[in-house]
Short mmCIF file of N, CA, C and O in Angstrom, two decimals:
data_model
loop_
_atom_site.label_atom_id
_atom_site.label_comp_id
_atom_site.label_asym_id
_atom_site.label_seq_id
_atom_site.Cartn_x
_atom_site.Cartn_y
_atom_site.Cartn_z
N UNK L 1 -207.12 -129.95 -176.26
CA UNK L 1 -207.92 -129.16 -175.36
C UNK L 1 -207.84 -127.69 -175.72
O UNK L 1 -206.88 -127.12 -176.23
N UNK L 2 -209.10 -127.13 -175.33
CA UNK L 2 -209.07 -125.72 -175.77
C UNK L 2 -208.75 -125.09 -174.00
O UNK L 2 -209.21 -125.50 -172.94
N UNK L 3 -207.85 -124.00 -174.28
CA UNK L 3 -207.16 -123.30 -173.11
C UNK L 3 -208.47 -121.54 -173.34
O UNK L 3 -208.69 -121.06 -174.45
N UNK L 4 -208.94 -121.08 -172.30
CA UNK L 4 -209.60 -119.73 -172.19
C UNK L 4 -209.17 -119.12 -171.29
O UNK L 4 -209.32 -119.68 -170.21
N UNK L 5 -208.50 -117.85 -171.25
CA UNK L 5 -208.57 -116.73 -170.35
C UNK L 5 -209.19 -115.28 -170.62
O UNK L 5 -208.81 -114.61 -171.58
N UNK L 6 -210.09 -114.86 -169.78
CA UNK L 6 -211.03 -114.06 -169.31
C UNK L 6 -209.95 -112.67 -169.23
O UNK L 6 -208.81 -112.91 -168.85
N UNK L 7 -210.24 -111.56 -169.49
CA UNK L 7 -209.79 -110.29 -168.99
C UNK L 7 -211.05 -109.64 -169.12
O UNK L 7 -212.14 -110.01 -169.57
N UNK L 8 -210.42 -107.98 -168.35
CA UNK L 8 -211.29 -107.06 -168.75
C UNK L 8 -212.35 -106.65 -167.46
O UNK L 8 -213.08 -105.66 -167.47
N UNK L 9 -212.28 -107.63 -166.36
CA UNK L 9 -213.44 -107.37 -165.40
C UNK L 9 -212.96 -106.31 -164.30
O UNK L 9 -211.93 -105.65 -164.47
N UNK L 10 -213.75 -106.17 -163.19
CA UNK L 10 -213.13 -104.82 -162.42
C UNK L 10 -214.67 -104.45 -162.18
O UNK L 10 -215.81 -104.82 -162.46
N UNK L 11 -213.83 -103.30 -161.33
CA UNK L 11 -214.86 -102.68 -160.49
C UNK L 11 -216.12 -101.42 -161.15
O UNK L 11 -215.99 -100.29 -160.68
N UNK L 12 -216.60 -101.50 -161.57
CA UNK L 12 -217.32 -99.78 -162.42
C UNK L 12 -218.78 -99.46 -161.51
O UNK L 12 -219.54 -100.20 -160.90
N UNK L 13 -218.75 -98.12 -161.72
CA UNK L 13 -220.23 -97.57 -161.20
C UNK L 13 -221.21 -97.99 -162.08
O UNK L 13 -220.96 -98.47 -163.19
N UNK L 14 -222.78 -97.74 -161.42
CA UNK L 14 -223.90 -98.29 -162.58
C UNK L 14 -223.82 -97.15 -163.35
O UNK L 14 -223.57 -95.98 -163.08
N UNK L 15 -224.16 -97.93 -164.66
CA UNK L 15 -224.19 -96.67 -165.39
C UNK L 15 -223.12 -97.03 -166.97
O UNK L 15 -223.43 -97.00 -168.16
N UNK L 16 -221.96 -97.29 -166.37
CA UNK L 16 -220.73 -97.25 -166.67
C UNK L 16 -221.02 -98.46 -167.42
O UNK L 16 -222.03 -99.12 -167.65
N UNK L 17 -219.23 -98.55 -167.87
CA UNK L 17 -218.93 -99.96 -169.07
C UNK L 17 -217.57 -100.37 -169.07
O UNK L 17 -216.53 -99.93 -168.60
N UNK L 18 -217.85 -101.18 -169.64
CA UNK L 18 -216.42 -102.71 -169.49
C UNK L 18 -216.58 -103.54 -170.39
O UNK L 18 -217.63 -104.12 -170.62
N UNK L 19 -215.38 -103.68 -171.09
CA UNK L 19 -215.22 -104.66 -172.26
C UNK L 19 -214.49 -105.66 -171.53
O UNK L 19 -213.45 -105.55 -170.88
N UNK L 20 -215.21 -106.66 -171.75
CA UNK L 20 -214.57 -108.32 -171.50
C UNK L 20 -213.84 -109.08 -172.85
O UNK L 20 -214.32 -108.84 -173.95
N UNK L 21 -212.70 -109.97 -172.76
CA UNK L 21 -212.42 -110.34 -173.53
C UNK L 21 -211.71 -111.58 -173.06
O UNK L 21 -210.97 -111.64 -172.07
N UNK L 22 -211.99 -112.45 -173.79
CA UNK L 22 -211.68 -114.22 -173.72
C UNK L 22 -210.63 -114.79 -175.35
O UNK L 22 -210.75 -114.94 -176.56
N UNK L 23 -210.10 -114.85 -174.76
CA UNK L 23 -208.16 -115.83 -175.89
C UNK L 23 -209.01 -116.91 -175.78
O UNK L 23 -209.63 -117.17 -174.75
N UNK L 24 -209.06 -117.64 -176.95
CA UNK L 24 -209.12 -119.25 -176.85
C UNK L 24 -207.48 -119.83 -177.75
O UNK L 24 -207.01 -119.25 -178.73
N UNK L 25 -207.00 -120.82 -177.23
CA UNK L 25 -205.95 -121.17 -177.64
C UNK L 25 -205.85 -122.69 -177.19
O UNK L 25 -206.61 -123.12 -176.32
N UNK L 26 -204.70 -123.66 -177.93
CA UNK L 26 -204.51 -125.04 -177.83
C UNK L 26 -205.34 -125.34 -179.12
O UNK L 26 -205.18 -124.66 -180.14
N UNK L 27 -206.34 -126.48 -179.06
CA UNK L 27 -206.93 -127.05 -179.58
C UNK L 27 -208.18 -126.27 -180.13
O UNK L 27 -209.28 -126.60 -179.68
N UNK L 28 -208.11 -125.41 -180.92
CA UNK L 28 -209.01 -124.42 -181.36
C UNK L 28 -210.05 -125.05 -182.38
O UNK L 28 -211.18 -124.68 -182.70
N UNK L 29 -209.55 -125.74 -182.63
CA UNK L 29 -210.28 -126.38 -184.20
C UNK L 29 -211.93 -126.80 -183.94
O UNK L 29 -212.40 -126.99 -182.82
N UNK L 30 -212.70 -126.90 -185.20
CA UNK L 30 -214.17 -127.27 -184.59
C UNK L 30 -215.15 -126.57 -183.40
O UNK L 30 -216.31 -126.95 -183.18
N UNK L 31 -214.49 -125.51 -182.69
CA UNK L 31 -215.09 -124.38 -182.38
C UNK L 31 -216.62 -123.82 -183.05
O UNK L 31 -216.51 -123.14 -184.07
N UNK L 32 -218.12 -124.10 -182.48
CA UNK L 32 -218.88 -123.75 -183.16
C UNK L 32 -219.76 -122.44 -182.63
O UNK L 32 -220.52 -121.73 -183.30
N UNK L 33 -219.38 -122.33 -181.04
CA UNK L 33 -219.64 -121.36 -180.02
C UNK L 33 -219.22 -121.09 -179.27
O UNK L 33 -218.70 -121.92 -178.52
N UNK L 34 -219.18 -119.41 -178.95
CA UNK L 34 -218.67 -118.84 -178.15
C UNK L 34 -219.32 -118.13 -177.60
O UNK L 34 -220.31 -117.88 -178.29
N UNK L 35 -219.31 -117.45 -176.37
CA UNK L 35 -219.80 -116.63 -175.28
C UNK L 35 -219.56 -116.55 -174.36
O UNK L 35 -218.43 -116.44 -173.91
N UNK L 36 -221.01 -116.60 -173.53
CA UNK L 36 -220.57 -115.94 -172.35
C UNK L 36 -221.59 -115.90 -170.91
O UNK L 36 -222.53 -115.19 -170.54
N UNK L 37 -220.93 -116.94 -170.40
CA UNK L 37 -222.13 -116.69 -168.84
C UNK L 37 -221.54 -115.98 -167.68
O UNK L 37 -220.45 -115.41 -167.60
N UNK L 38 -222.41 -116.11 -166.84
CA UNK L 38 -222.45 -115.30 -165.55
C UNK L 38 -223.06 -116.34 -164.61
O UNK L 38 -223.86 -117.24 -164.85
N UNK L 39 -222.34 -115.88 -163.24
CA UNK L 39 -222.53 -115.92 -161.58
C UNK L 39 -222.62 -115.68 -160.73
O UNK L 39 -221.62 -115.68 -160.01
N UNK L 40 -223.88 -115.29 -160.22
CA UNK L 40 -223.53 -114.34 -159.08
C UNK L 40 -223.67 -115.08 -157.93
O UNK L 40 -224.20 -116.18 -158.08
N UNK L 41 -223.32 -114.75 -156.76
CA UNK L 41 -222.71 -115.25 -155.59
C UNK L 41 -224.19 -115.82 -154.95
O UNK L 41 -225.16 -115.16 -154.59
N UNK L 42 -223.95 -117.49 -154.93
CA UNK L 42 -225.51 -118.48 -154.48
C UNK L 42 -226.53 -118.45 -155.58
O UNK L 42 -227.73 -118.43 -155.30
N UNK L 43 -226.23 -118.45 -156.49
CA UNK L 43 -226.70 -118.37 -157.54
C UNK L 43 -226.17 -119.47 -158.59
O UNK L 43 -225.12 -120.08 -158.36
N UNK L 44 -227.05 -119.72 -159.92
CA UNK L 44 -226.73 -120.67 -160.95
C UNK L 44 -225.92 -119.69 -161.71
O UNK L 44 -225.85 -118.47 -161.55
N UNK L 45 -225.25 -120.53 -162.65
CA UNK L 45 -224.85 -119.43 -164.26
C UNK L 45 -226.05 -119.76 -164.73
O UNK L 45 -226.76 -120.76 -164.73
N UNK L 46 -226.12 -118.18 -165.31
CA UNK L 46 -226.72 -117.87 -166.51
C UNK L 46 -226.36 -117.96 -167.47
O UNK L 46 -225.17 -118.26 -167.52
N UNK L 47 -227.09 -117.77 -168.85
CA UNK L 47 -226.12 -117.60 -170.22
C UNK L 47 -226.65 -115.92 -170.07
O UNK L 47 -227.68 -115.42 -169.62
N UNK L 48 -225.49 -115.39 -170.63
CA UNK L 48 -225.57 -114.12 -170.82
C UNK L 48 -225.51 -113.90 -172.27
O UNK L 48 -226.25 -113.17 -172.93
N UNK L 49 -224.62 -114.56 -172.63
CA UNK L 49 -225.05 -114.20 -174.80
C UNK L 49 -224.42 -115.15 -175.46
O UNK L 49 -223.80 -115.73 -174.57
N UNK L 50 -224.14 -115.75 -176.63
CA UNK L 50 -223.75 -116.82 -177.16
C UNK L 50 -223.55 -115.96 -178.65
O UNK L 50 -224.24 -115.00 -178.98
N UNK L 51 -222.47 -116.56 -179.43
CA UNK L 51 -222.32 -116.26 -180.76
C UNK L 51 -221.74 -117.34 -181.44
O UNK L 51 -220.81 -117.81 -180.80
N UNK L 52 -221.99 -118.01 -182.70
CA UNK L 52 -222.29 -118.82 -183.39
C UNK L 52 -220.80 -118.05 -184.61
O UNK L 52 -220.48 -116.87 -184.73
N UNK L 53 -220.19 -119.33 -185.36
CA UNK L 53 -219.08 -119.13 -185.70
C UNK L 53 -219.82 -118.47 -186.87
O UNK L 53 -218.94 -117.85 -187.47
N UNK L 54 -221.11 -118.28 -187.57
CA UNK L 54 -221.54 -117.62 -188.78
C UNK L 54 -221.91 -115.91 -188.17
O UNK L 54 -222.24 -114.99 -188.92
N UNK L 55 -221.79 -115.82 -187.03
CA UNK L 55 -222.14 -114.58 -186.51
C UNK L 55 -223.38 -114.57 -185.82
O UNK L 55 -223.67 -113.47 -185.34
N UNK L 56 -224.20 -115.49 -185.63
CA UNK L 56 -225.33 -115.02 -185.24
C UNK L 56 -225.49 -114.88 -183.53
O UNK L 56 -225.07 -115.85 -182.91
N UNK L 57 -226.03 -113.84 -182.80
CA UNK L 57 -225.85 -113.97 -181.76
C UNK L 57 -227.21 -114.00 -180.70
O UNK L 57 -228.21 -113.71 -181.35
N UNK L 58 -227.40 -114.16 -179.81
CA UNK L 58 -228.15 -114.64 -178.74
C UNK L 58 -228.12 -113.69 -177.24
O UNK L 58 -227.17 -113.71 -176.46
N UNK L 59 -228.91 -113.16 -177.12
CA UNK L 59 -228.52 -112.59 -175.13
C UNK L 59 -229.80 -112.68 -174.68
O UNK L 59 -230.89 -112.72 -175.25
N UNK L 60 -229.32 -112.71 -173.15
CA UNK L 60 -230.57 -113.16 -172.01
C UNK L 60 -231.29 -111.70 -172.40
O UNK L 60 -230.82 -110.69 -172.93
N UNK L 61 -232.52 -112.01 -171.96
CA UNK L 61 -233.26 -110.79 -171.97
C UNK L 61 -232.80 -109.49 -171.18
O UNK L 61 -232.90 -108.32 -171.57
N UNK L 62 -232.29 -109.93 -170.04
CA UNK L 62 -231.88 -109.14 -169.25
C UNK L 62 -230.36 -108.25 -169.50
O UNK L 62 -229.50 -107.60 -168.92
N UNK L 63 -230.60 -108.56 -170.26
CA UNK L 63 -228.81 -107.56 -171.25
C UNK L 63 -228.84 -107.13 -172.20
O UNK L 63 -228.04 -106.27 -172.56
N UNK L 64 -230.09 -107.75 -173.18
CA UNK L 64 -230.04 -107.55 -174.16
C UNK L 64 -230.54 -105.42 -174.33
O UNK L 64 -231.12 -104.66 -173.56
N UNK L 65 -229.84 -105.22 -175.86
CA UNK L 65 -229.75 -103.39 -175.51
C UNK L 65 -228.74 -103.28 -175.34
O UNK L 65 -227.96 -102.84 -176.19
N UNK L 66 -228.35 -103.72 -173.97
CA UNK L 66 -227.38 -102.77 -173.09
C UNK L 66 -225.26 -103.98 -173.58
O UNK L 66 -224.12 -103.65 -173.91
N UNK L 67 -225.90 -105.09 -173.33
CA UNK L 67 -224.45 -105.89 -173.89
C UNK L 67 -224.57 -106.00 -175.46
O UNK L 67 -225.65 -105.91 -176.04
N UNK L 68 -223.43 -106.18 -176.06
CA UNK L 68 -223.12 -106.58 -177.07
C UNK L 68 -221.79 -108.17 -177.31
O UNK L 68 -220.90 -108.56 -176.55
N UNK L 69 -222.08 -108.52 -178.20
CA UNK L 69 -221.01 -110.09 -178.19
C UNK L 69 -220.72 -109.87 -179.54
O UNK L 69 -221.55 -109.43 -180.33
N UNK L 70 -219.01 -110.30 -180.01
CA UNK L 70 -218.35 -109.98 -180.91
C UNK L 70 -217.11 -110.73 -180.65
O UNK L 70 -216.62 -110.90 -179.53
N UNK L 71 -216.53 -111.26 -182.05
CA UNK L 71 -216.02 -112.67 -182.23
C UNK L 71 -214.87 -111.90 -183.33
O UNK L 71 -215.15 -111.34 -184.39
N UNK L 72 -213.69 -112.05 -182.79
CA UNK L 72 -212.53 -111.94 -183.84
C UNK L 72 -211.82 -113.23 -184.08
O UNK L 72 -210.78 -113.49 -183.48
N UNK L 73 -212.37 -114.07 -184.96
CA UNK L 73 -211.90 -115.18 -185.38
C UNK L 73 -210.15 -115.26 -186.28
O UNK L 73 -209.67 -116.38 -186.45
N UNK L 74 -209.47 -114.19 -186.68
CA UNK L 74 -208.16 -114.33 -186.69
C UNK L 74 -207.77 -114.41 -185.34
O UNK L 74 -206.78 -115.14 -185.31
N UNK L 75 -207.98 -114.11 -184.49
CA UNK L 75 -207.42 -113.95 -183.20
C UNK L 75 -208.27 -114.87 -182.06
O UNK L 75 -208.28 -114.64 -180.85
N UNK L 76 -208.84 -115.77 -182.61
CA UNK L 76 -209.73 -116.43 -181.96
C UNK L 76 -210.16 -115.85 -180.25
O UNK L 76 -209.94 -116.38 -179.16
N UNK L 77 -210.76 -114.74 -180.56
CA UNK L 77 -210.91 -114.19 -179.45
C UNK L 77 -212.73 -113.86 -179.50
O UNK L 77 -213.32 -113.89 -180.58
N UNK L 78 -213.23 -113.64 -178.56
CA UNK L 78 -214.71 -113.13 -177.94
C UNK L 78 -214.39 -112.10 -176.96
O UNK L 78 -213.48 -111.94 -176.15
N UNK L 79 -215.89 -111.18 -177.42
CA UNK L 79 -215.18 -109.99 -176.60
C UNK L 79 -216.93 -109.90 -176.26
O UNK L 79 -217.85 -110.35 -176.94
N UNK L 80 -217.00 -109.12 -174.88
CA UNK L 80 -218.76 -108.89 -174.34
C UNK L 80 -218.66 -107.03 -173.83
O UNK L 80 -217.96 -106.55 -172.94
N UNK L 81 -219.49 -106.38 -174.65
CA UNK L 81 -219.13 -105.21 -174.50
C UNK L 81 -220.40 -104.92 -173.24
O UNK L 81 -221.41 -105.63 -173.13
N UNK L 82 -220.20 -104.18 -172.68
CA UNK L 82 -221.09 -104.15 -171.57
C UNK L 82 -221.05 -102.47 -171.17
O UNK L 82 -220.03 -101.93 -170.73
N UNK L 83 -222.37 -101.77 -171.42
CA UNK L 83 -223.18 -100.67 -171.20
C UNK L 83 -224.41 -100.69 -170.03
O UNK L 83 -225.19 -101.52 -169.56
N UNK L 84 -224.16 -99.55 -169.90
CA UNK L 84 -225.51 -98.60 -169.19
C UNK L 84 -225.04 -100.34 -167.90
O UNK L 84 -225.61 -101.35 -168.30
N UNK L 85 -224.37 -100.52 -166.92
CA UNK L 85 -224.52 -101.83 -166.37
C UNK L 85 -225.15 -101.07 -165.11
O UNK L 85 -225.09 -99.85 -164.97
N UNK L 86 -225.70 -101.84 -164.32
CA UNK L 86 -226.53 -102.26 -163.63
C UNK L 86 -225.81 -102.94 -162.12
O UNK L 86 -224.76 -103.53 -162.35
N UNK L 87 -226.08 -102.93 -161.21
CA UNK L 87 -225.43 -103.48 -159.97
C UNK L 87 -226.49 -105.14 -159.88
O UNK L 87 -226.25 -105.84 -158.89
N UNK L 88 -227.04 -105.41 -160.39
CA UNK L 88 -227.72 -106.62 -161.08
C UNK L 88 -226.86 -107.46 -162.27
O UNK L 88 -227.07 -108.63 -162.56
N UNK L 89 -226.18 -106.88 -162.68
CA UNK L 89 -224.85 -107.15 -163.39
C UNK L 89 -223.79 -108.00 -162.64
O UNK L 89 -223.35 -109.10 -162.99
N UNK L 90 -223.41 -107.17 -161.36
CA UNK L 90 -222.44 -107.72 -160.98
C UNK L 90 -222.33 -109.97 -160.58
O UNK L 90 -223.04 -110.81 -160.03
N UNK L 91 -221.44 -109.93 -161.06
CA UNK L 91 -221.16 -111.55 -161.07
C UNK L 91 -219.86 -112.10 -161.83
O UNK L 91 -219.09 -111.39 -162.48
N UNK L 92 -219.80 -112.96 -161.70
CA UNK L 92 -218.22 -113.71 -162.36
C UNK L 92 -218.55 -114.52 -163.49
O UNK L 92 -219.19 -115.57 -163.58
N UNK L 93 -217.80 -113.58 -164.58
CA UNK L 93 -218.71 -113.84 -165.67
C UNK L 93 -217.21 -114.82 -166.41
O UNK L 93 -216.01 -114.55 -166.32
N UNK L 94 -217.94 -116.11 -167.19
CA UNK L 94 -217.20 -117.04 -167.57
C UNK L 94 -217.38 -117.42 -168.93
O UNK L 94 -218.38 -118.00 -169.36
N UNK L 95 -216.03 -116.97 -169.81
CA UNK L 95 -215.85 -117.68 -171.21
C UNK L 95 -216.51 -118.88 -171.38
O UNK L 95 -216.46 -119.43 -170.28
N UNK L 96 -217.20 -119.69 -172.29
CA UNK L 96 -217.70 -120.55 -172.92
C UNK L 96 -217.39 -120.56 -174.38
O UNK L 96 -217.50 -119.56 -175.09
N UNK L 97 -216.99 -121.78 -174.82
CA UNK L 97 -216.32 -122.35 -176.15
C UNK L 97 -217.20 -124.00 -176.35
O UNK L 97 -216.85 -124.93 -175.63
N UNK L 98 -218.37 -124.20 -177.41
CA UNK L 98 -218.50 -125.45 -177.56
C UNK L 98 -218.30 -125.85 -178.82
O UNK L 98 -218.20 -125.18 -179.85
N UNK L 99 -218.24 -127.31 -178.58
CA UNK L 99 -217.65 -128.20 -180.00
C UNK L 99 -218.81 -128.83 -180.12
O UNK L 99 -218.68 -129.95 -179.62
N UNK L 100 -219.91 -128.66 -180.56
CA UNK L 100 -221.06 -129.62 -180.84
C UNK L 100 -220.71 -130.69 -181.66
O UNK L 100 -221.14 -131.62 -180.97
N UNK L 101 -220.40 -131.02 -182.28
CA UNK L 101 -220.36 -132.86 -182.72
C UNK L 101 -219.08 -133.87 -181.73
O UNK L 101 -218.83 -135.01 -181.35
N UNK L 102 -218.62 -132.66 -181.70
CA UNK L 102 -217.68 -133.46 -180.42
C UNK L 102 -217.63 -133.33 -179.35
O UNK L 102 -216.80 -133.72 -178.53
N UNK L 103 -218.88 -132.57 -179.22
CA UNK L 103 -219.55 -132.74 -177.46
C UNK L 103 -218.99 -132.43 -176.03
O UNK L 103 -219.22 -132.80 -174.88
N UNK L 104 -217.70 -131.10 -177.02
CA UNK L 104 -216.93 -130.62 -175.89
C UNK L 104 -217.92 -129.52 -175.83
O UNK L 104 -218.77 -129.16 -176.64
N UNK L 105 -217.43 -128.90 -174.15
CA UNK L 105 -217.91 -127.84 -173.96
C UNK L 105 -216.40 -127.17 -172.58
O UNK L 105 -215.98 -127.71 -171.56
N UNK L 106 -216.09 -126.06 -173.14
CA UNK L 106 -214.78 -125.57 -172.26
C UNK L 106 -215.28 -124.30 -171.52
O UNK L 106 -216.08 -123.51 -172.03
N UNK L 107 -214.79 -124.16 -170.33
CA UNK L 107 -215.15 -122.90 -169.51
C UNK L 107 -213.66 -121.80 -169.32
O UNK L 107 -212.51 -122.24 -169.31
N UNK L 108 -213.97 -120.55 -169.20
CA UNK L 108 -212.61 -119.76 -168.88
C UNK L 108 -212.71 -119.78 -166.75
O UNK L 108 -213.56 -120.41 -166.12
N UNK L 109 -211.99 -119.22 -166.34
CA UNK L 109 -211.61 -119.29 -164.96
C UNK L 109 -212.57 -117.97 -164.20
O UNK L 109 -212.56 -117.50 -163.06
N UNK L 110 -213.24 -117.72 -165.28
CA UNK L 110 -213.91 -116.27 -165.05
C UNK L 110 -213.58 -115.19 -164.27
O UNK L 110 -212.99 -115.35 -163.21
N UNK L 111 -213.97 -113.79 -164.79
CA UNK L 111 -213.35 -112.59 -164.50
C UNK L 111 -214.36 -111.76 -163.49
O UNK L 111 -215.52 -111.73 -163.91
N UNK L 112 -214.21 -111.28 -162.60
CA UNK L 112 -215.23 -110.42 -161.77
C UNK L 112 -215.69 -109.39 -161.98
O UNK L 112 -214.87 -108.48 -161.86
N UNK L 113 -216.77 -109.03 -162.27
CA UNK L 113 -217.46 -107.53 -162.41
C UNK L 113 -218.08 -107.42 -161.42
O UNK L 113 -218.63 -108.42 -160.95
N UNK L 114 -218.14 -106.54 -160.98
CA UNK L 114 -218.68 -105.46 -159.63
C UNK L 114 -219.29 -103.98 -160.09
O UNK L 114 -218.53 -103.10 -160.49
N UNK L 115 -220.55 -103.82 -160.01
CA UNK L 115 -221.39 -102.77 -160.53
C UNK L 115 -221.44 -102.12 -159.24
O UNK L 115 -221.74 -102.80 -158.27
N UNK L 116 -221.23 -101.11 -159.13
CA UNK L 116 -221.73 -100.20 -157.70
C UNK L 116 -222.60 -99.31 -157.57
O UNK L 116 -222.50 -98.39 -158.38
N UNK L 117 -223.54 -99.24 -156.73
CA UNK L 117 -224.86 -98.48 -157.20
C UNK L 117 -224.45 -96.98 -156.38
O UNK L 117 -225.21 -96.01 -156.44
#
């Protein structure tokens, strides 16, 4: 099993920024994606951005610009850089790790961001 913990979330004004960052550890192997959704309160997750173990990356329209997604594979870590945020932002945003041929898919415990207008 792959183990995820979330840091990095907290409180910021709009405007402002916050780097998120997600450890994957245990069963790391076969890892083909990583990222990153969001929740906001009565609401579905979203995907907020996805990155692909060759680098290629993905974000909702609604971030894209302003987030960035970045993958330190010695350190098997994902990191979601987050600019210019928005109180439309705020939500509990949750690590994602999938194993496509082996049809895992792992979540982190997710971290809280709070945008304040």
């Amino acid at each position: 099993q792959v183990q995820l913990v979330e840091s990095g979330g907290g409180l910021v004004q709009a405007g402002g920024s916050l780097r998120l960052s997600c450890a994957a550890s245990g069963n790391i192997f076969s890892i083909d994606v990583m990222g990153w959704y969001r929740q906001a309160p009565g609401k579905q997750r979203d995907l907020v951005a996805l990155i692909t173990t060759s680098g290629t990356a993905n974000y909702a329209d609604s971030v894209k610009g302003r987030f960035t997604i970045s993958a330190d594979t010695a350190k098997n870590t994902v990191y979601l850089q987050m600019n210019s945020l928005k109180p439309e932002d705020t939500a509990v945003y949750y690590c994602y790790v999938h194993k496509v041929l082996r049809r895992v898919e792992v979540w982190g415990q997710g971290t809280l961001v709070t945008v304040s207008s």
